mmCIF file of C-alpha atoms and ligand atoms in Angstrom:
data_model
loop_
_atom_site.group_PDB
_atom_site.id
_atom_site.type_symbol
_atom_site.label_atom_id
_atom_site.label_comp_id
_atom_site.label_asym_id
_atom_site.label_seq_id
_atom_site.Cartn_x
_atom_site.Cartn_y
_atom_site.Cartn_z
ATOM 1 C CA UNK A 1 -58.236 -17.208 51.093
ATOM 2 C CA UNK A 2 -58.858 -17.942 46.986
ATOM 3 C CA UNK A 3 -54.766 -17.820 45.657
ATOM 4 C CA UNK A 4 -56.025 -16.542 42.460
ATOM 5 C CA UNK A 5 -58.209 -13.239 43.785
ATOM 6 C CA UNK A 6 -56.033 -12.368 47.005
ATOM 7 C CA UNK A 7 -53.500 -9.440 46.755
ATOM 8 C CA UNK A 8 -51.258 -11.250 49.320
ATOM 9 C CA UNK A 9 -50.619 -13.508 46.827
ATOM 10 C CA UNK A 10 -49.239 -10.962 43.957
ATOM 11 C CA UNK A 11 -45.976 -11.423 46.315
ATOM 12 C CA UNK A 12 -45.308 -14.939 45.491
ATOM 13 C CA UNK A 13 -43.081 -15.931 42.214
ATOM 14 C CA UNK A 14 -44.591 -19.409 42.511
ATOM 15 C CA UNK A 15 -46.964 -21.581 44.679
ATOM 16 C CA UNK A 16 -44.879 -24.699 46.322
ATOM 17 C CA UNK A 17 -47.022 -26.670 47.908
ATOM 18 C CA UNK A 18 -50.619 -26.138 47.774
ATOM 19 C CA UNK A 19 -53.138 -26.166 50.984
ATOM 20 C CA UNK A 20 -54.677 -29.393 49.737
ATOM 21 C CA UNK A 21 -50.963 -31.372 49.416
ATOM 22 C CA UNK A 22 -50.121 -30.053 52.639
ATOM 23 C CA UNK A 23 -53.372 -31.605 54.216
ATOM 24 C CA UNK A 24 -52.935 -34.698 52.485
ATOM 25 C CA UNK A 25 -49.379 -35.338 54.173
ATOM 26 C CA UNK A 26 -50.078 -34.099 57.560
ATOM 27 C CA UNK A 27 -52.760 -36.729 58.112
ATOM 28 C CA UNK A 28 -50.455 -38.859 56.594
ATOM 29 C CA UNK A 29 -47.592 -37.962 58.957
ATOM 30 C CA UNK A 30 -50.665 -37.668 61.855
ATOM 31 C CA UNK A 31 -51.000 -41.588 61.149
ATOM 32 C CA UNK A 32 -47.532 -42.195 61.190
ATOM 33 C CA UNK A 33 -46.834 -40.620 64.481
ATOM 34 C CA UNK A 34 -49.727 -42.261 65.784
ATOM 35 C CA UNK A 35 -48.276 -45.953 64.947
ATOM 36 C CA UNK A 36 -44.752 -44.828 66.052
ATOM 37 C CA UNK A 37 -46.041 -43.756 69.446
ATOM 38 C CA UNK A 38 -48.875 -46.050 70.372
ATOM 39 C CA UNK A 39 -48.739 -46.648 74.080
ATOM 40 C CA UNK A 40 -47.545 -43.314 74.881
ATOM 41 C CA UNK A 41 -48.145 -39.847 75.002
ATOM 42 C CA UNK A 42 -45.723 -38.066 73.473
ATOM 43 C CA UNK A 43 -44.854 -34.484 74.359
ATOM 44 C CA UNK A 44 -45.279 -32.029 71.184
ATOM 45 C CA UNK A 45 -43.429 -29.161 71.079
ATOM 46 C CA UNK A 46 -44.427 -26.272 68.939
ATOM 47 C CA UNK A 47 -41.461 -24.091 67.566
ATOM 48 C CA UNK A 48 -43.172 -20.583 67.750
ATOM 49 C CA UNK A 49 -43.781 -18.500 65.643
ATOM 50 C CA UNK A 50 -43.022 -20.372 62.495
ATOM 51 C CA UNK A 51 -44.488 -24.080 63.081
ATOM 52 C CA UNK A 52 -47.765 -23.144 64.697
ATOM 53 C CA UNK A 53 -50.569 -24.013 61.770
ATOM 54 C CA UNK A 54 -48.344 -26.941 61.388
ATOM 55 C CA UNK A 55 -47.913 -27.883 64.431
ATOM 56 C CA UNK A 56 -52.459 -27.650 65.076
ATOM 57 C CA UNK A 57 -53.041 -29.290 62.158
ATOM 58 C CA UNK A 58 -50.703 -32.411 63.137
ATOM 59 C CA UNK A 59 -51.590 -32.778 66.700
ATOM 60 C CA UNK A 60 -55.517 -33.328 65.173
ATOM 61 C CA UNK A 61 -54.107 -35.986 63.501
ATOM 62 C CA UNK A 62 -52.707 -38.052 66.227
ATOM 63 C CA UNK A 63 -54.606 -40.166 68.094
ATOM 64 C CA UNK A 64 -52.743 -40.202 71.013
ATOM 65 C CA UNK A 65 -53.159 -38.752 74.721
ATOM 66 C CA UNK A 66 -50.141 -36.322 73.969
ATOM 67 C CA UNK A 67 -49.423 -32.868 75.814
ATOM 68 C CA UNK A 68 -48.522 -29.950 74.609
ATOM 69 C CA UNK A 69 -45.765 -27.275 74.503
ATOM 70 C CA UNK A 70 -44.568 -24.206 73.169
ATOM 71 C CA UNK A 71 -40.882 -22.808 72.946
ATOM 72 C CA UNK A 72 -40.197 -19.529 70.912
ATOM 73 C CA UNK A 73 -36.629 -19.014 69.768
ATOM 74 C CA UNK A 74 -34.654 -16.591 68.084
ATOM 75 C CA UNK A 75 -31.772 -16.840 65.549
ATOM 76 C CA UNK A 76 -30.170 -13.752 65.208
ATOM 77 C CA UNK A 77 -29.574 -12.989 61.509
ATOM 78 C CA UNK A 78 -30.908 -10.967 58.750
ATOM 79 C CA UNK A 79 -34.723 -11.496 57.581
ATOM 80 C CA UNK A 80 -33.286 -14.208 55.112
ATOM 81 C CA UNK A 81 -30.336 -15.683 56.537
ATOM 82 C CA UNK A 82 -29.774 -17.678 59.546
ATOM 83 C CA UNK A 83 -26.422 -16.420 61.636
ATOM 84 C CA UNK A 84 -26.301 -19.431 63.854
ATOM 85 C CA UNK A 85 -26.336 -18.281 67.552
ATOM 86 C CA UNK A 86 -29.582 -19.279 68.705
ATOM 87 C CA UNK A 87 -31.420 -18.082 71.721
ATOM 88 C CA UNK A 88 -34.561 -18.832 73.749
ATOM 89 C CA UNK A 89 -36.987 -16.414 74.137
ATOM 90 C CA UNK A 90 -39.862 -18.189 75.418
ATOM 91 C CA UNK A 91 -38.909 -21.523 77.466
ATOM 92 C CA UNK A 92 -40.907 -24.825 78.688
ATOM 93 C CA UNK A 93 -43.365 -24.323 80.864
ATOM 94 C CA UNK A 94 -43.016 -28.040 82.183
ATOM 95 C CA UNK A 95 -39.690 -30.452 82.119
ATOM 96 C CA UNK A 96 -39.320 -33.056 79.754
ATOM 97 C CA UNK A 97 -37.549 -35.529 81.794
ATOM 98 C CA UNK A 98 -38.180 -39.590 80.954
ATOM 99 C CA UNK A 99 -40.557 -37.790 78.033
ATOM 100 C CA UNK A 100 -41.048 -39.266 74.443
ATOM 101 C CA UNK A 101 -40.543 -35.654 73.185
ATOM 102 C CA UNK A 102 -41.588 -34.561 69.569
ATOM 103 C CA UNK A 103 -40.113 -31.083 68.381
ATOM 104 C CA UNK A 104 -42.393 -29.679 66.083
ATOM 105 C CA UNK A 105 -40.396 -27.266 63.700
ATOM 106 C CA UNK A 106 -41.320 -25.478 60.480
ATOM 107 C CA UNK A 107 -38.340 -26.007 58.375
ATOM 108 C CA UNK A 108 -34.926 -26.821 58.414
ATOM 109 C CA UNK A 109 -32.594 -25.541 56.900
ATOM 110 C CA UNK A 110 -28.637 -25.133 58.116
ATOM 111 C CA UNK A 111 -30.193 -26.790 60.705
ATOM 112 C CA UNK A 112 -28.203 -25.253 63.330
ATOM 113 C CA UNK A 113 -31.301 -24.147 64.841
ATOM 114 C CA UNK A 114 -32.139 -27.812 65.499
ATOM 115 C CA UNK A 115 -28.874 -28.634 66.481
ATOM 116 C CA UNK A 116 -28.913 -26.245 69.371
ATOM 117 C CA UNK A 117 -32.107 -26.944 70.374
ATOM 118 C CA UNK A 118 -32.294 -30.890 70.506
ATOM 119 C CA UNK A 119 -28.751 -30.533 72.631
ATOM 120 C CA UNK A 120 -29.956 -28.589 74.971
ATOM 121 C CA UNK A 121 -33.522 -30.887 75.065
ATOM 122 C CA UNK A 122 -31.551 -33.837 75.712
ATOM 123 C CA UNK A 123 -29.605 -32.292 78.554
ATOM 124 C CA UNK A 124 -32.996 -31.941 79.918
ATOM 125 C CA UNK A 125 -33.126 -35.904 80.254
ATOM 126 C CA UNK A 126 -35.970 -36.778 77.684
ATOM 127 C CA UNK A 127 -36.362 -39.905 77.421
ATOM 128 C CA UNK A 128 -36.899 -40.062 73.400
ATOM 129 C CA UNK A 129 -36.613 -37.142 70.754
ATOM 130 C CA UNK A 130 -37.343 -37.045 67.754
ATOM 131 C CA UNK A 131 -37.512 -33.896 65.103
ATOM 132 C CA UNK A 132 -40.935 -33.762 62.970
ATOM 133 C CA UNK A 133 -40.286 -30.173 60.119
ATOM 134 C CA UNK A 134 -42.610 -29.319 57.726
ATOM 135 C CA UNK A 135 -40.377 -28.409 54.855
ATOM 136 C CA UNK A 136 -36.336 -29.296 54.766
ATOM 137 C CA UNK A 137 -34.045 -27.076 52.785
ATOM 138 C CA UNK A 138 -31.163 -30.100 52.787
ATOM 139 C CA UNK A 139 -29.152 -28.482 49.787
ATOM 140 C CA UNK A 140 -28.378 -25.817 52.820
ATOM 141 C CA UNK A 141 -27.368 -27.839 55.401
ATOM 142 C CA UNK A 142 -24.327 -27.044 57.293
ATOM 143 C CA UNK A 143 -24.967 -29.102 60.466
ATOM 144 C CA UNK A 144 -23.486 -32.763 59.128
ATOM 145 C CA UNK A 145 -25.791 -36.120 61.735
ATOM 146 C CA UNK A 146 -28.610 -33.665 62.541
ATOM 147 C CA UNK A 147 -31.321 -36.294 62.371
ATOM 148 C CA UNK A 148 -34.775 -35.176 60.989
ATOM 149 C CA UNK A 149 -37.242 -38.095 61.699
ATOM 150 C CA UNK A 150 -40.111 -36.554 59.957
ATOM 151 C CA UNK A 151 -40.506 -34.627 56.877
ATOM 152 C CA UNK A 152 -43.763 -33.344 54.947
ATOM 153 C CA UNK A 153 -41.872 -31.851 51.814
ATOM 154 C CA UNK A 154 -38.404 -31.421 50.504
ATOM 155 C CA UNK A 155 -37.961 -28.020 49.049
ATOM 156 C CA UNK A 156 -35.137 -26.680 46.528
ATOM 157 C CA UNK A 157 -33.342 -23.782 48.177
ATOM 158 C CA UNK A 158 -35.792 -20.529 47.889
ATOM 159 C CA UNK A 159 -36.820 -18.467 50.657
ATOM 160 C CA UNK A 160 -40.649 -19.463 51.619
ATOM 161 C CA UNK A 161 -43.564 -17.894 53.055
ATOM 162 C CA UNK A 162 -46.893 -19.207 54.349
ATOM 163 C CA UNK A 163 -48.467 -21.632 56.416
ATOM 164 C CA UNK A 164 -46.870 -20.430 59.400
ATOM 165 C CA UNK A 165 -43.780 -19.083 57.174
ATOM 166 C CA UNK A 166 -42.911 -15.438 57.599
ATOM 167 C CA UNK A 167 -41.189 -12.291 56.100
ATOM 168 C CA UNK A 168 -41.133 -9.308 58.426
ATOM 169 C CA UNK A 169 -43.606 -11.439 60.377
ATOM 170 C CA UNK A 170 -45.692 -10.966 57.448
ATOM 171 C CA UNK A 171 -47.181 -13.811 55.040
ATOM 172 C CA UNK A 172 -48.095 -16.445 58.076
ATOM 173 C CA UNK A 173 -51.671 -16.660 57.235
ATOM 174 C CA UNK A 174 -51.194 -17.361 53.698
ATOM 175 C CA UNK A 175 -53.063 -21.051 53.560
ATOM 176 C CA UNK A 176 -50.228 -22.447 50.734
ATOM 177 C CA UNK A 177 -46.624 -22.172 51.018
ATOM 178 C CA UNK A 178 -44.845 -20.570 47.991
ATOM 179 C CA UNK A 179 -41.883 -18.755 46.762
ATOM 180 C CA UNK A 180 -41.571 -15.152 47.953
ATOM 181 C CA UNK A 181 -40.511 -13.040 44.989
ATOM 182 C CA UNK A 182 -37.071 -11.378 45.873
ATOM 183 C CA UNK A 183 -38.399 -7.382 44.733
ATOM 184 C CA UNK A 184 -40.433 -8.053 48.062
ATOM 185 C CA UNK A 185 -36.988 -8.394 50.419
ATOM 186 C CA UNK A 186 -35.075 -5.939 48.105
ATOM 187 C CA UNK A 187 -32.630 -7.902 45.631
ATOM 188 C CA UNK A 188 -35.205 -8.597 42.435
HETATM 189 P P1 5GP B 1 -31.609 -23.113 60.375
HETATM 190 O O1 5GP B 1 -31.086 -22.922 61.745
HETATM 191 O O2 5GP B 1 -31.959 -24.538 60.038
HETATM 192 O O3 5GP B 1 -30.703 -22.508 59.345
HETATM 193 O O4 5GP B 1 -32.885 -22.200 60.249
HETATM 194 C C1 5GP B 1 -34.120 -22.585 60.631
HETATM 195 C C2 5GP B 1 -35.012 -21.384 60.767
HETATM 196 O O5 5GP B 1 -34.734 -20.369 59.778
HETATM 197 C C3 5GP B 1 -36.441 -21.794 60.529
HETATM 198 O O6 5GP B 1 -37.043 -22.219 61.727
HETATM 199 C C4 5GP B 1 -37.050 -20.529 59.979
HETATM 200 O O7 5GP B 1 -37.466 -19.703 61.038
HETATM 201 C C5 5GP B 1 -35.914 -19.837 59.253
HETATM 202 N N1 5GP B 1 -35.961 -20.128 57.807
HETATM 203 C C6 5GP B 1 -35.094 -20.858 57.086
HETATM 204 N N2 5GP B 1 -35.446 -20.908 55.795
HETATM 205 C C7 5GP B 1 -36.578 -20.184 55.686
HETATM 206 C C8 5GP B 1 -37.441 -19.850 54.597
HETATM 207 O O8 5GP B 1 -37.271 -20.246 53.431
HETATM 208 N N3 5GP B 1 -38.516 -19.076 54.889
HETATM 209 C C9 5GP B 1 -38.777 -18.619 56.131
HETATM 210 N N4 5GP B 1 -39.855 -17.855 56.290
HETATM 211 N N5 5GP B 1 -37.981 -18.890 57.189
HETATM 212 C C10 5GP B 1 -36.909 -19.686 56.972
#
């Protein structure tokens, strides 16, 4: 998708991280993971909807015999804000105990999202966990010790869309992340 010809793009007030930067620091992070974890095989779980270019793009990078999951979860809330009661919609589909588990999130941001969701992991007897996100909002957070092991980018506080990001489930195929102008959710 060329940023400067698409019409999906007339949405954006400004381009955040390009598709090349984010390539650049997910084989980075790949690499990383790959060191961290060398003798296992880590399970990766993909936060649906939001994390799931993300989260194929990272596990190409990791040379590791790691498994996969997916978990789909909703915050209730309005499109732009996060109320905090979390619930799962789509669960496991194998248990995680004595697992090196890796949850694979888009961005954090309260992080009470993460909060829930790594207590409720380690009740489930993992042996390691560890939080990789995409983007972290952390002039937002309201959750204080939430540990976030792995970060790509560190964002200012602006609602994004793209690479996985939504608005009205729209804007997830949009190869860069950027900044979605607020006439598009109603307060510009
Ligand atoms: P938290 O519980 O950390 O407040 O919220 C995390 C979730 O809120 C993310 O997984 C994501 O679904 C949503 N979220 C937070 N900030 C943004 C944003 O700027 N853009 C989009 N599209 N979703 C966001």
């Amino acid at each position: 998708m060329n940023r400067n010809t698409s019409a999906i793009y007339q949405d954006l007030d400004q381009i955040l991280v390009t598709r090349e930067e984010i390539a650049a620091k997910v084989q980075e992070l790949g690499l990383q993971i790959t060191r961290d974890y060398a003798g296992t095989s880590p399970v990766m779980i993909c936060i649906l909807k939001g994390a799931c270019l993300f989260f194929t793009d990272l596990i190409r990078e990791i040379d590791l015999p790691l498994t996969t999951e997916f978990m789909a979860i909703s915050s209730y809330g309005s499109a732009t804000k996060s109320s905090g009661v979390v619930r799962i919609m789509k669960d496991l589909d194998n248990d995680i105990l004595d697992k090196d588990v890796i949850i694979v999130e888009d961005i954090v941001d309260t992080g009470i999202t993460l909060n829930y969701l790594t207590k409720i992991l380690k009740q489930r007897g993992a042996r390691s966990l560890k939080i990789a996100a995409m983007l972290d909002k952390k002039a937002r957070r309201k959750v204080e010790n939430l540990q976030v092991d792995y970060v790509c980018f560190d964002i200012p506080d602006a609602y994004v869309v793209g690479y996985g990001l939504d608005f009205d489930q729209r804007y997830r195929n949009l190869p860069d992340i950027g900044v979605l102008s607020p006439r598009i959710y109603g307060n510009g």
